[in-house]
Every structure is written in structure tokens, then in C-alpha cells.
Coordinates of C-alpha atoms in Angstrom, one line a residue:
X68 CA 103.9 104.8 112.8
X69 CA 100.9 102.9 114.5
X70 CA 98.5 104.9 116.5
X71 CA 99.9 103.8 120.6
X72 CA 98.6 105.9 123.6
X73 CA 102.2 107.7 125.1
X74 CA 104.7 109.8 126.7
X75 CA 105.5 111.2 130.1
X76 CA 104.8 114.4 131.7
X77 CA 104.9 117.0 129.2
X78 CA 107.2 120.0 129.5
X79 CA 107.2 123.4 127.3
X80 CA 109.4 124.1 124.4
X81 CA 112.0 126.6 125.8
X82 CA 112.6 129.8 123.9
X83 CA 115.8 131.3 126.5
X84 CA 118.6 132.4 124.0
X85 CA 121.5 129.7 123.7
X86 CA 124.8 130.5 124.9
X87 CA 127.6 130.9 121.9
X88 CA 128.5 127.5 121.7
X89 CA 125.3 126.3 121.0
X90 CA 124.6 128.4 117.6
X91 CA 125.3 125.9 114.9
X92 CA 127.6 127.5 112.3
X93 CA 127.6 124.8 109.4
X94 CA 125.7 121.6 110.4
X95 CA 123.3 121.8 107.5
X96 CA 120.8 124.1 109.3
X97 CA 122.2 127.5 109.4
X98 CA 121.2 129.5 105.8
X99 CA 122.7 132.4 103.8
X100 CA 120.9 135.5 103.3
X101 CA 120.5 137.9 100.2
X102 CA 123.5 139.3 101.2
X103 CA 125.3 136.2 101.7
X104 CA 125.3 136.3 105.1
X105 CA 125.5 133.4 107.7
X106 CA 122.3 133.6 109.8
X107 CA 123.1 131.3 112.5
X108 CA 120.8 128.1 113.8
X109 CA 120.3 127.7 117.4
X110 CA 119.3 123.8 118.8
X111 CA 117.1 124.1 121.7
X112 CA 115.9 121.5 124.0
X113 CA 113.9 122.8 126.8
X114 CA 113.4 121.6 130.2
X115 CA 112.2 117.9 129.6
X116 CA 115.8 116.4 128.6
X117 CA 116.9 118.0 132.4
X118 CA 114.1 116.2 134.3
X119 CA 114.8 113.1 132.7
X120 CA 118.4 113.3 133.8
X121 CA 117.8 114.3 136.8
X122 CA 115.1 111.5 137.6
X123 CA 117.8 108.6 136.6
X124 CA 119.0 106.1 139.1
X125 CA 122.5 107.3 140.5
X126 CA 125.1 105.9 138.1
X127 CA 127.7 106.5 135.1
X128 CA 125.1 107.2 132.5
X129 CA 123.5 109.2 134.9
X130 CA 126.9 111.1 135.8
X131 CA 128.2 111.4 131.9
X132 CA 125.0 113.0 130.8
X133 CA 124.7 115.5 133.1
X134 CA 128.3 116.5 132.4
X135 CA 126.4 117.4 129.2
X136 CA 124.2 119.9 130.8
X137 CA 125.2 122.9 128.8
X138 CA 125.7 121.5 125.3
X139 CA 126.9 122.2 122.7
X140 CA 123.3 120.6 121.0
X141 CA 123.3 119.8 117.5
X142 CA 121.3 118.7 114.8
X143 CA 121.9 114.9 114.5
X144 CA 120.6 112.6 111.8
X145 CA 120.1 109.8 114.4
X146 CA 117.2 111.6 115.6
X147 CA 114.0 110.9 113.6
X148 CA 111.4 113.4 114.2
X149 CA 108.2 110.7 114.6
X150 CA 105.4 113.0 112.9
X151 CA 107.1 116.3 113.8
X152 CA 107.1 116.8 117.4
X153 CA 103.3 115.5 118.5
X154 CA 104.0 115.4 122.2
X155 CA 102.7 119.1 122.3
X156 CA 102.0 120.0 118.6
X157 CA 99.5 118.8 115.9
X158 CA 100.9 115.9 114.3
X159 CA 102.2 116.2 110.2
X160 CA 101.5 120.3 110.3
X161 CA 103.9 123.0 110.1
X162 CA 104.2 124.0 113.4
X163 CA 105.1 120.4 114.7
X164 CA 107.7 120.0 112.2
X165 CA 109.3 123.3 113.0
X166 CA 109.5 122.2 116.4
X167 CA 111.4 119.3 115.5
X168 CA 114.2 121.0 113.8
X169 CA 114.2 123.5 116.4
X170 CA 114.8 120.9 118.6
X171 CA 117.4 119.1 116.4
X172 CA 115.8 116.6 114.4
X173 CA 118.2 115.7 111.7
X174 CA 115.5 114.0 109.2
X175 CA 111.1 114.6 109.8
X176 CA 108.9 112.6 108.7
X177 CA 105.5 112.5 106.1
X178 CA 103.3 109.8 106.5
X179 CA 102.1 109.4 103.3
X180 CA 98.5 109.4 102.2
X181 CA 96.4 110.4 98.8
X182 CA 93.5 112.2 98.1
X183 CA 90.4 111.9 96.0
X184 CA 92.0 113.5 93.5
X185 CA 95.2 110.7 94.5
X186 CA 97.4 113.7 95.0
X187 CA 99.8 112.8 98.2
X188 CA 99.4 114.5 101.6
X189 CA 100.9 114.1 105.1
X190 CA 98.2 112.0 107.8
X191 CA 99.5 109.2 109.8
X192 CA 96.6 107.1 108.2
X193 CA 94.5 107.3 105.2
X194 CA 91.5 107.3 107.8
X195 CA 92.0 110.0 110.8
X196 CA 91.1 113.1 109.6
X197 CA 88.1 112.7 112.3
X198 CA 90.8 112.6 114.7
X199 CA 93.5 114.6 113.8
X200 CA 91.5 117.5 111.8
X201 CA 88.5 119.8 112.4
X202 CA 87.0 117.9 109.7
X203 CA 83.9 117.1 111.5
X204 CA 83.0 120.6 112.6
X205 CA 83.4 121.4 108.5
X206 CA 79.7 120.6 107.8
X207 CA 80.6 121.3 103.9
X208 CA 83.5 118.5 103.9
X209 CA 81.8 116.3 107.0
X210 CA 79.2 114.9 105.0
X211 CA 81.7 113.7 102.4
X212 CA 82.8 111.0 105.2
X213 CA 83.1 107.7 104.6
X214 CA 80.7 107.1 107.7
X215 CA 79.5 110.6 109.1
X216 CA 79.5 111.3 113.6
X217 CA 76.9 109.1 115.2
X218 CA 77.0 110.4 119.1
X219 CA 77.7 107.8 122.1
X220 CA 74.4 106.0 123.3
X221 CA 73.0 105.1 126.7
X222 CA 73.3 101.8 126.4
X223 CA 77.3 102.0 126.1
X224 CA 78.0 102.4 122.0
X225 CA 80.9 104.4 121.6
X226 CA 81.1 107.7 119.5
X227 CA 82.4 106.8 116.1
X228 CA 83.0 108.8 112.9
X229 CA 85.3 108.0 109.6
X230 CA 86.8 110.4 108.0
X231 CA 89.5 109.4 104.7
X232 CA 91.9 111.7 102.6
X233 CA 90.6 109.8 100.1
X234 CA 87.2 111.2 100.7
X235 CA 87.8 114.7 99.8
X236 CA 90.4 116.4 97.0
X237 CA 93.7 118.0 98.0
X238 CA 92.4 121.6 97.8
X239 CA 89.4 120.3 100.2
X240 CA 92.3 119.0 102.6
X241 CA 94.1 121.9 102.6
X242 CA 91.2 123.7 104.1
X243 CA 91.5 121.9 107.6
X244 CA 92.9 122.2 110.6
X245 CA 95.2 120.5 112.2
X246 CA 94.4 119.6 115.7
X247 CA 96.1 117.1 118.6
X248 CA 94.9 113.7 118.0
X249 CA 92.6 112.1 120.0
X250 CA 88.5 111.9 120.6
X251 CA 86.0 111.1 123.1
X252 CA 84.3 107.9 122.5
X253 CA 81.5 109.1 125.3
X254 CA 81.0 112.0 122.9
X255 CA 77.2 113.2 122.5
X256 CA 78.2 115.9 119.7
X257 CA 80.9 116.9 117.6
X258 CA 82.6 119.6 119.8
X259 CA 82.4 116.7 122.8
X260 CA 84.2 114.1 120.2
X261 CA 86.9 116.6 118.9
X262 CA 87.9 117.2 122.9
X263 CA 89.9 114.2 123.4
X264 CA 93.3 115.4 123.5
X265 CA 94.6 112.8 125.8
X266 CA 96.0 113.5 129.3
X267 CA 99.6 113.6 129.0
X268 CA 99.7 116.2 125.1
X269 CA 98.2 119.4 125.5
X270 CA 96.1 121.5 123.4
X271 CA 98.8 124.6 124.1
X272 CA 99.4 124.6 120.2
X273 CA 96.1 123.3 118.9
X274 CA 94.9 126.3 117.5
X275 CA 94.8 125.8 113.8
X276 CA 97.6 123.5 112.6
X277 CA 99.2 123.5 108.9
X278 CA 98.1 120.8 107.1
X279 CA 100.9 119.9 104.5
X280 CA 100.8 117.9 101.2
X281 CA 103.9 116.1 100.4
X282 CA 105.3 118.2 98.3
X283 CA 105.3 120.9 100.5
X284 CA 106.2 119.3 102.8
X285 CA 109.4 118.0 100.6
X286 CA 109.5 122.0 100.1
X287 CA 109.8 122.8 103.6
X288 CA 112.2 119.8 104.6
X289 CA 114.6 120.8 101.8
X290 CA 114.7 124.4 102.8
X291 CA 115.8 123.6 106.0
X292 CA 118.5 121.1 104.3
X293 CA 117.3 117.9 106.6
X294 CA 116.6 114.8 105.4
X295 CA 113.5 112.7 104.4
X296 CA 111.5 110.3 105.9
X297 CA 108.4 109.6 104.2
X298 CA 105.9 106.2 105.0
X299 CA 103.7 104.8 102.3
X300 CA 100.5 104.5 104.5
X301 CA 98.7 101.1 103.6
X302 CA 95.2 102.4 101.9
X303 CA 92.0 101.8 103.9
X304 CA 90.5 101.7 100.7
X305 CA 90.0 98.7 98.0
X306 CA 93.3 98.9 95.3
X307 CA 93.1 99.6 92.9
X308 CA 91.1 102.9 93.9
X309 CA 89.1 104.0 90.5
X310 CA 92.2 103.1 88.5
X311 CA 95.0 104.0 90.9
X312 CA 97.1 101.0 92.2
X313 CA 99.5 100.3 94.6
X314 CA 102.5 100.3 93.0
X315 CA 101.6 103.5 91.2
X316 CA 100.9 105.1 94.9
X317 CA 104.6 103.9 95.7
X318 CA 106.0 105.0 92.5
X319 CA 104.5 108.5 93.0
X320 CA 106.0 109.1 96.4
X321 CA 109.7 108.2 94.9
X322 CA 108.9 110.6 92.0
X323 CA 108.0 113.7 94.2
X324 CA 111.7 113.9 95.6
X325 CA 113.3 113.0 92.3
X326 CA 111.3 115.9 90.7
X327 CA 112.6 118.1 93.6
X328 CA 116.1 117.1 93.0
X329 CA 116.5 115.9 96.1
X330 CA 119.4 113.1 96.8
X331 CA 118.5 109.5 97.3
X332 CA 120.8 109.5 100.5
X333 CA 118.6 112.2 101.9
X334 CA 115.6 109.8 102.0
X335 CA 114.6 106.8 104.2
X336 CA 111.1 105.4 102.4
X337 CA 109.5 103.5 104.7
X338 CA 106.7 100.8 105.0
X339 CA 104.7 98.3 106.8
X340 CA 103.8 96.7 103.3
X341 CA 106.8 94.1 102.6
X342 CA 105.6 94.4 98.8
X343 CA 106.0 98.1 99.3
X344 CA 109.9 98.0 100.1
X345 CA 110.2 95.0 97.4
X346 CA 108.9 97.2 94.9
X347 CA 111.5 100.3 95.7
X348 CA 114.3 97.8 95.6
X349 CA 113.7 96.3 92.1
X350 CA 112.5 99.6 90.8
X351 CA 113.8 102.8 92.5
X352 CA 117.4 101.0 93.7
X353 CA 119.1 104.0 94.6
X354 CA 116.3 104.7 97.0
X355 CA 115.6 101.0 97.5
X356 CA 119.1 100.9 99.5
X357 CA 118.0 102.9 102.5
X358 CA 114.1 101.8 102.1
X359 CA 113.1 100.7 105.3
X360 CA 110.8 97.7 106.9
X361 CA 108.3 98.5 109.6
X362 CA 108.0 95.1 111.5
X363 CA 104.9 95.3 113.4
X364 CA 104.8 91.6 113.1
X365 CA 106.8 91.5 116.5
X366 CA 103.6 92.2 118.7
X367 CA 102.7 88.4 119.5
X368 CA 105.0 85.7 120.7
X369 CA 104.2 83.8 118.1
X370 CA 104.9 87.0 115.7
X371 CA 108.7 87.8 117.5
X372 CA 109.6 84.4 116.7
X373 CA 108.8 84.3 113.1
X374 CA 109.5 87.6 112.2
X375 CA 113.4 87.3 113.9
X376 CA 113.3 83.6 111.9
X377 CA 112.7 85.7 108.5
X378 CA 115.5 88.1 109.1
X379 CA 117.7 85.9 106.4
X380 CA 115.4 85.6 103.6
X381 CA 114.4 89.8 103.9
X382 CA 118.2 90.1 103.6
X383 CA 118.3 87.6 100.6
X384 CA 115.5 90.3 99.3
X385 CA 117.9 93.2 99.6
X386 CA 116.2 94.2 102.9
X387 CA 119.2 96.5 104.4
X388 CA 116.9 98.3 107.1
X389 CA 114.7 96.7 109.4
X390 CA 112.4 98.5 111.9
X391 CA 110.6 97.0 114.6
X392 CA 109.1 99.0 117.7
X393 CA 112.0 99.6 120.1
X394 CA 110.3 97.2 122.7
X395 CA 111.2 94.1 120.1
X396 CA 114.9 95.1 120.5
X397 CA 115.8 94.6 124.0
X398 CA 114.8 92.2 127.1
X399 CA 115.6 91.6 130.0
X400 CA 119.0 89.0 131.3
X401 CA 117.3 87.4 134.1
X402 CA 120.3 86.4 135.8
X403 CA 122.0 89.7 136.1
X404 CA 118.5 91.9 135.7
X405 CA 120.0 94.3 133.3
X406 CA 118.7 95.0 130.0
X407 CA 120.5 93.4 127.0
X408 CA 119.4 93.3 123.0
X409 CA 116.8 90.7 121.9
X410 CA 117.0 87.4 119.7
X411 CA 115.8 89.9 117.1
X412 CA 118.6 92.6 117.1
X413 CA 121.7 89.6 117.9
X414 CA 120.2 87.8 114.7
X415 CA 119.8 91.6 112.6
X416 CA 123.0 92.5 114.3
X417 CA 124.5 88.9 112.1
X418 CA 123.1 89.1 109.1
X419 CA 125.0 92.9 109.2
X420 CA 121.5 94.8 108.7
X421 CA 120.7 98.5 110.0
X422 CA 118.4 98.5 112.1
X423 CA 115.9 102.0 112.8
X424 CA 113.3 102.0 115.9
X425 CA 110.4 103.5 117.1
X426 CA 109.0 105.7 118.8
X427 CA 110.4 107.3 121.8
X428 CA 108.8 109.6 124.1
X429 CA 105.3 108.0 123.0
X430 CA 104.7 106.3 125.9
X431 CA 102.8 106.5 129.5
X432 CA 104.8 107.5 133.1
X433 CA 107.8 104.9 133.5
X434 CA 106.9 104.6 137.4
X435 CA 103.6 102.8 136.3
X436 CA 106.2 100.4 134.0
X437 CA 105.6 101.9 130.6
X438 CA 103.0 100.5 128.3
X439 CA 103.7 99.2 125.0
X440 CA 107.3 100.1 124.1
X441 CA 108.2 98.8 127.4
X442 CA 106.8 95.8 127.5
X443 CA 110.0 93.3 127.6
X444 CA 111.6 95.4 130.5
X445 CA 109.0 96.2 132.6
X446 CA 110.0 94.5 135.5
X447 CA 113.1 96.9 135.6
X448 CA 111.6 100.2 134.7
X449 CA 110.5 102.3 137.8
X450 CA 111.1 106.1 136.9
X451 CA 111.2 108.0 133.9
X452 CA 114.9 108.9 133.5
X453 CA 114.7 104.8 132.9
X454 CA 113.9 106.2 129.3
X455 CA 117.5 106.8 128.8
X456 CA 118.4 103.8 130.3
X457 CA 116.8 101.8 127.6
X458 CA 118.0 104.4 125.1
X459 CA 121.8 103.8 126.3
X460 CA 121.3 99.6 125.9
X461 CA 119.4 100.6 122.3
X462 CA 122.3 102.8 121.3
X463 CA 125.9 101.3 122.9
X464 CA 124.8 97.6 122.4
X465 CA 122.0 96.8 120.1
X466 CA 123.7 99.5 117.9
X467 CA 120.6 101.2 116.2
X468 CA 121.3 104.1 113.7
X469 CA 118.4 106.0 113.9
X470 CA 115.5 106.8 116.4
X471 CA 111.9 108.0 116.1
X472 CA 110.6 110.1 118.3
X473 CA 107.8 112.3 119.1
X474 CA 110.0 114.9 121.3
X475 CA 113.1 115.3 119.6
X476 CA 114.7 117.2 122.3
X477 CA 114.8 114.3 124.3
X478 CA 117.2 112.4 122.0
X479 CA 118.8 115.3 121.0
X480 CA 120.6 115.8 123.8
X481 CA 121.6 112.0 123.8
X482 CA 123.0 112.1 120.7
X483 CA 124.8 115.9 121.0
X484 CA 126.3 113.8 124.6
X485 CA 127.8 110.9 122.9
X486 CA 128.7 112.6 119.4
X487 CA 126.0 110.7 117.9

């Protein structure tokens, strides 16, 4: 997903033992040992879903989900763990994704990038190892940058560095650190830019995060027996790079979770790049089916409009699974001041596509209004149990299948509420 400043106040991952009911015998998480067996799997949420509740606006929603209080919480496939669990943990590393299946994320996701050496590895983007590594305090990798650390200046130039996957080899990647994304453009060294965790994440877990390539990350996933849901990041770099094209890059990701066996139903592919899902439809068409669109192209007016206007011929396509930013979804009935679904999810809704959303829990204190993903129901939002407001009128009427997010606990205990 697109880099977008987000989430409210941030609350701990909670470690108290579950009660009986909440150990998951057989919901696809629980493993058998050498001896055959049954080691059970328990969900845990933590305090944040509870504070959400409790900050709601008196009401039925309000009422049914704290009658959910004290679970059961499952796993759940609607929840789409948006980078792992990057609230509080280094994005794409070990540790974040294990937080999200702790706290029930039914599929996790790879953002998908490639190497020097055009081996696959898991960045949101081709170009934020300066932000989301230690890269730059690695002064045997940092000068292999495509533009090296030049500091802030007096007269108001910002800190800037560029650092690519493509710049180094996969053994060279797997060197690094993960680390909370984020930098300080008023940096005057290194160790000032790398400290720019942003106010509402926390550095708690930023020790030295697991950087993954996708195959171990396929690894890991599989163990756990989740599901998939890799993004082909658009290069940064001129295609073909030194003989390596595009649909090659897209062909490669496919061919990684057909090598491991893994089932086509167990993987949502997803892309900004129209051309990209085109490709996986006419060439990969058991995957193709659950490919899925990201539709950035709702961020203007202009953009909504046209983007909601191509819906048919995308479907014509064999486009089954659009995904637009949550926002682009909903709006607001100004006669009755409630929050309904958009032009865009009534004409999806239609044409009979599924649509998939993000992110949740990505986003500044709802008291302020929100920020991005909140932008067409501002003028209702005032507290940050509004979250599951908007979640409720995503789910019950707009009638999305699956939801990124980067705190699954939050939209875990949704989904365990209304057997989602």
C-alpha cells in the first residue's frame, strides 16, 4: 500500500493467557507436533479493540460489540494484515508478521520488490530501504545508494537519501535491519535521519527487525497455514532493468507459490499496475481470478469519477477484485448525516465485483476528523471508536470481503463479533 501518515493512540500487544474458549482447536492455525499432538493457537487482541469500544457514541453497534467483550477471537480471512502489524512493529519483518497472526490475521502480506541480483524480497517500495532499514548507518552497503545522505541545510533543504533493493543483492539485503518507518527531514547526520519514527508508532520493537525475502516469507506464511497476499511493487527503476522486464517480474512472483505448492485460492496478487493484473489474468488464470486492482486513481475528483465510470470495461477485462482506499467507499447522505456507500461501491456492488479495502488503523486521532482515509466523512467523525462506525457501514452495507490493516486486532475482534 501507499506510504499515508496514520493511526490512533497506540496500545501494547497483550500477552495475559486466554480463557478456554479462546484457544483455536482447528481454524487453520493450531499445528501437530512430532508426536502428533494438537498444540493449541491462542488469538489475542490486547487493549486497543476495548478502548475503541468503549470510546463509541452510545448506540446498537456500540451495545452488540461490547457483548463481544470476552470472545471467542478467531483467525478470520477477512482481516488482511497490511505489512504485518506496523502500528508498533517494523514493517515486512518477522516479528510484525507474527504479530499479525497472533492477533488473528487470516492472510499477511509481502510487498514485493527485487534485488540486484532480481531475486524477490519484501519492502513496501523498491526505494525505502533509507527509511525502513539501517541501511544508511551500513557504510559498506550505504555507498551503494542510488543517491547517498546529504544532511538538512540552513537555508531550509530537507535531509534526503535513496536507498533501492535494486541497489544491493539479496545476500546484501539480508544483512539489514528492519526498523519503524519514518525519518527526519531536519536531519544533520545519519543517526538524526534514522530517528523519525513518527508520533503515534513506537520504537518498542525496533530493535533489529527480520528482513524477509519472499520466499521465506511464502515459507513462514505456509507454516502457519494462512493465506497470501503478495503486491507487485511498480519498479523505481527504468524496465527493462539490465534484461529483466516487467512481465518477467510478475511472472516470477506467481512462480514462487507455484514452486511451494501452494494453492491458488490461498493467494490474492495484487497491484497498482492495471497491466500487472491483465497479465495474471491471461497468463496465470487460476491466480488471475482473485488478482486484485489497487485503485489509487480515486484521490482527485476528477480521478473518483473516472475511475467508478471504468468499473464496466475492468469487469469486461476479467477484473473480479477491485481495491480502492476505504475513504473512496463511503460518504456522507446529507439529508440524514449518516454514512452510506459511494457512487463507486453502488456501481462495483452492480457489476457483482468483490471489492477489498485499505488500510485501517493507518490513520491520525478521529477527534481531529481523520486524515486521508477519512476524508469523505469527516464532517461526522469526532472520536476514535468512529473507526468502527465506518467499519460497520464498510462491512453491513457496502459489503467488502476483505480488510487491510496495520493492527489486526482491531478488526479481529469485529470480525470474531459478527462471525465474519
Amino acid at each position: 500500500m501507499r506510504y499515508l501518515l496514520a493511526s490512533g493512540l497506540l496500545f501494547g500487544l497483550a500477552s495475559a493467557a486466554a480463557i478456554p474458549t479462546n484457544q483455536v482447536e482447528d481454524n487453520g492455525n493450531g499445528r501437530n507436533d512430532s508426536n502428533g499432538r494438537h498444540n493449541k493457537f491462542n488469538v489475542e487482541l490486547g487493549p486497543r479493540p476495548y478502548y475503541l469500544v468503549n470510546d463509541m457514541d452510545e448506540g446498537s453497534l456500540k451495545t452488540k460489540l461490547q457483548s463481544c467483550s470476552e470472545g471467542p477471537f478467531k483467525v478470520s480471512d477477512f482481516v488482511f494484515a497490511h505489512r504485518g502489524a506496523p502500528l508498533q512493529f517494523p514493517e515486512h519483518t518477522s516479528e510484525s508478521y507474527s504479530a499479525a497472526r497472533r492477533m488473528g490475521a487470516g492472510a499477511i502480506e509481502c510487498d514485493v520488490a527485487f534485488t540486484k541480483d532480481k531475486q524477490l524480497v519484501c519492502r513496501h517500495a523498491q526505494c525505502d530501504l533509507h527509511t525502513t532499514t539501517d541501511i544508511l548507518n551500513r557504510t559498506d552497503l550505504a555507498a551503494k545508494c542510488t543517491a547517498p545522505f546529504t544532511p538538512a541545510t540552513d537555508n531550509g533543504t530537507a535531509a534526503e537519501a535513496k536507498c533501492c533493493t535494486s541497489d544491493i543483492t539479496q545476500a546484501e539485503f539480508k544483512t539489514l535491519c528492519g526498523k519503524m518507518d519514518g525519518f527526519n527531514p531536519n536531519a544533520t547526520t545519519v543517526e538524526e535521519y534514522l530517528d523519525g519514527t513518527p508520533y503515534f508508532r513506537t520504537d518498542l520493537y525496533s530493535t533489529c527487525g527480520t528482513v524477509l525475502t519472499h520466499n521465506e516469507y511464502i515459507d513462514l506464511v505456509n507454516g502457519w497455514d494462512l493465506k497470501f497476499t503478495p503486491e507487485l511493487k511498480e519498479p523505481e527503476v527504468e524496465m527493462p532493468f539490465e534484461g529483466y522486464t516487467q512481465e518477467q517480474y510478475a511472472q516470477d512472483m506467481i512462480d514462487a507459490y507455484k514452486a511451494a505448492g501452494v494453492d491458488p485460492s490461498r493467494v490474492w496478487a495484487q497491484s497498482f499496475v492495471p497491466d500487472d493484473v491483465f497479465y495474471w489474468i491471461e497468463n496465470e488464470p487460476d491466480f488471475g481470478r482473485q488478482a486484485v486492482y489497487l485503485d489509487e486513481r480515486v484521490d482527485t475528483v476528477e480521478g473518483f469519477a473516472n475511475a467508478t465510470a471504468s468499473l464496466p470495461d475492468l469487469a469486461a477485462r476479467g477484473v473480479q477484485i477491485m481495491a480502492p482506499p476505504f475513504f473512496a467507499l463511503t460518504k456522507v447522505d446529507n439529508a440524514t448525516g449518516t454514512i452510506v456507500p459511494s457512487e463507486y461501491a453502488v456501481a462495483a456492488k452492480a457489476l457483482g465485483l468483490e471489492l477489498v479495502t485499505w488500510s485501517f488503523e493507518r490513520s491520525g486521532w478521529l477527534n481531529e476528523g481523520g486524515d486521508y482515509y477519512y476524508q469523505y466523512v469527516e464532517t461526522v467523525i469526532n472520536n476514535d471508536g468512529d473507526a468502527y462506525t465506518v467499519l460497520d457501514v464498510l462491512v453491513q452495507q457496502v459489503g467488502i470481503t476483505h480488510l487491510f490493516t496495520d493492527w489486526p486486532a482491531t478488526v479481529t475482534y469485529f470480525a470474531s463479533c459478527f462471525g465474519l
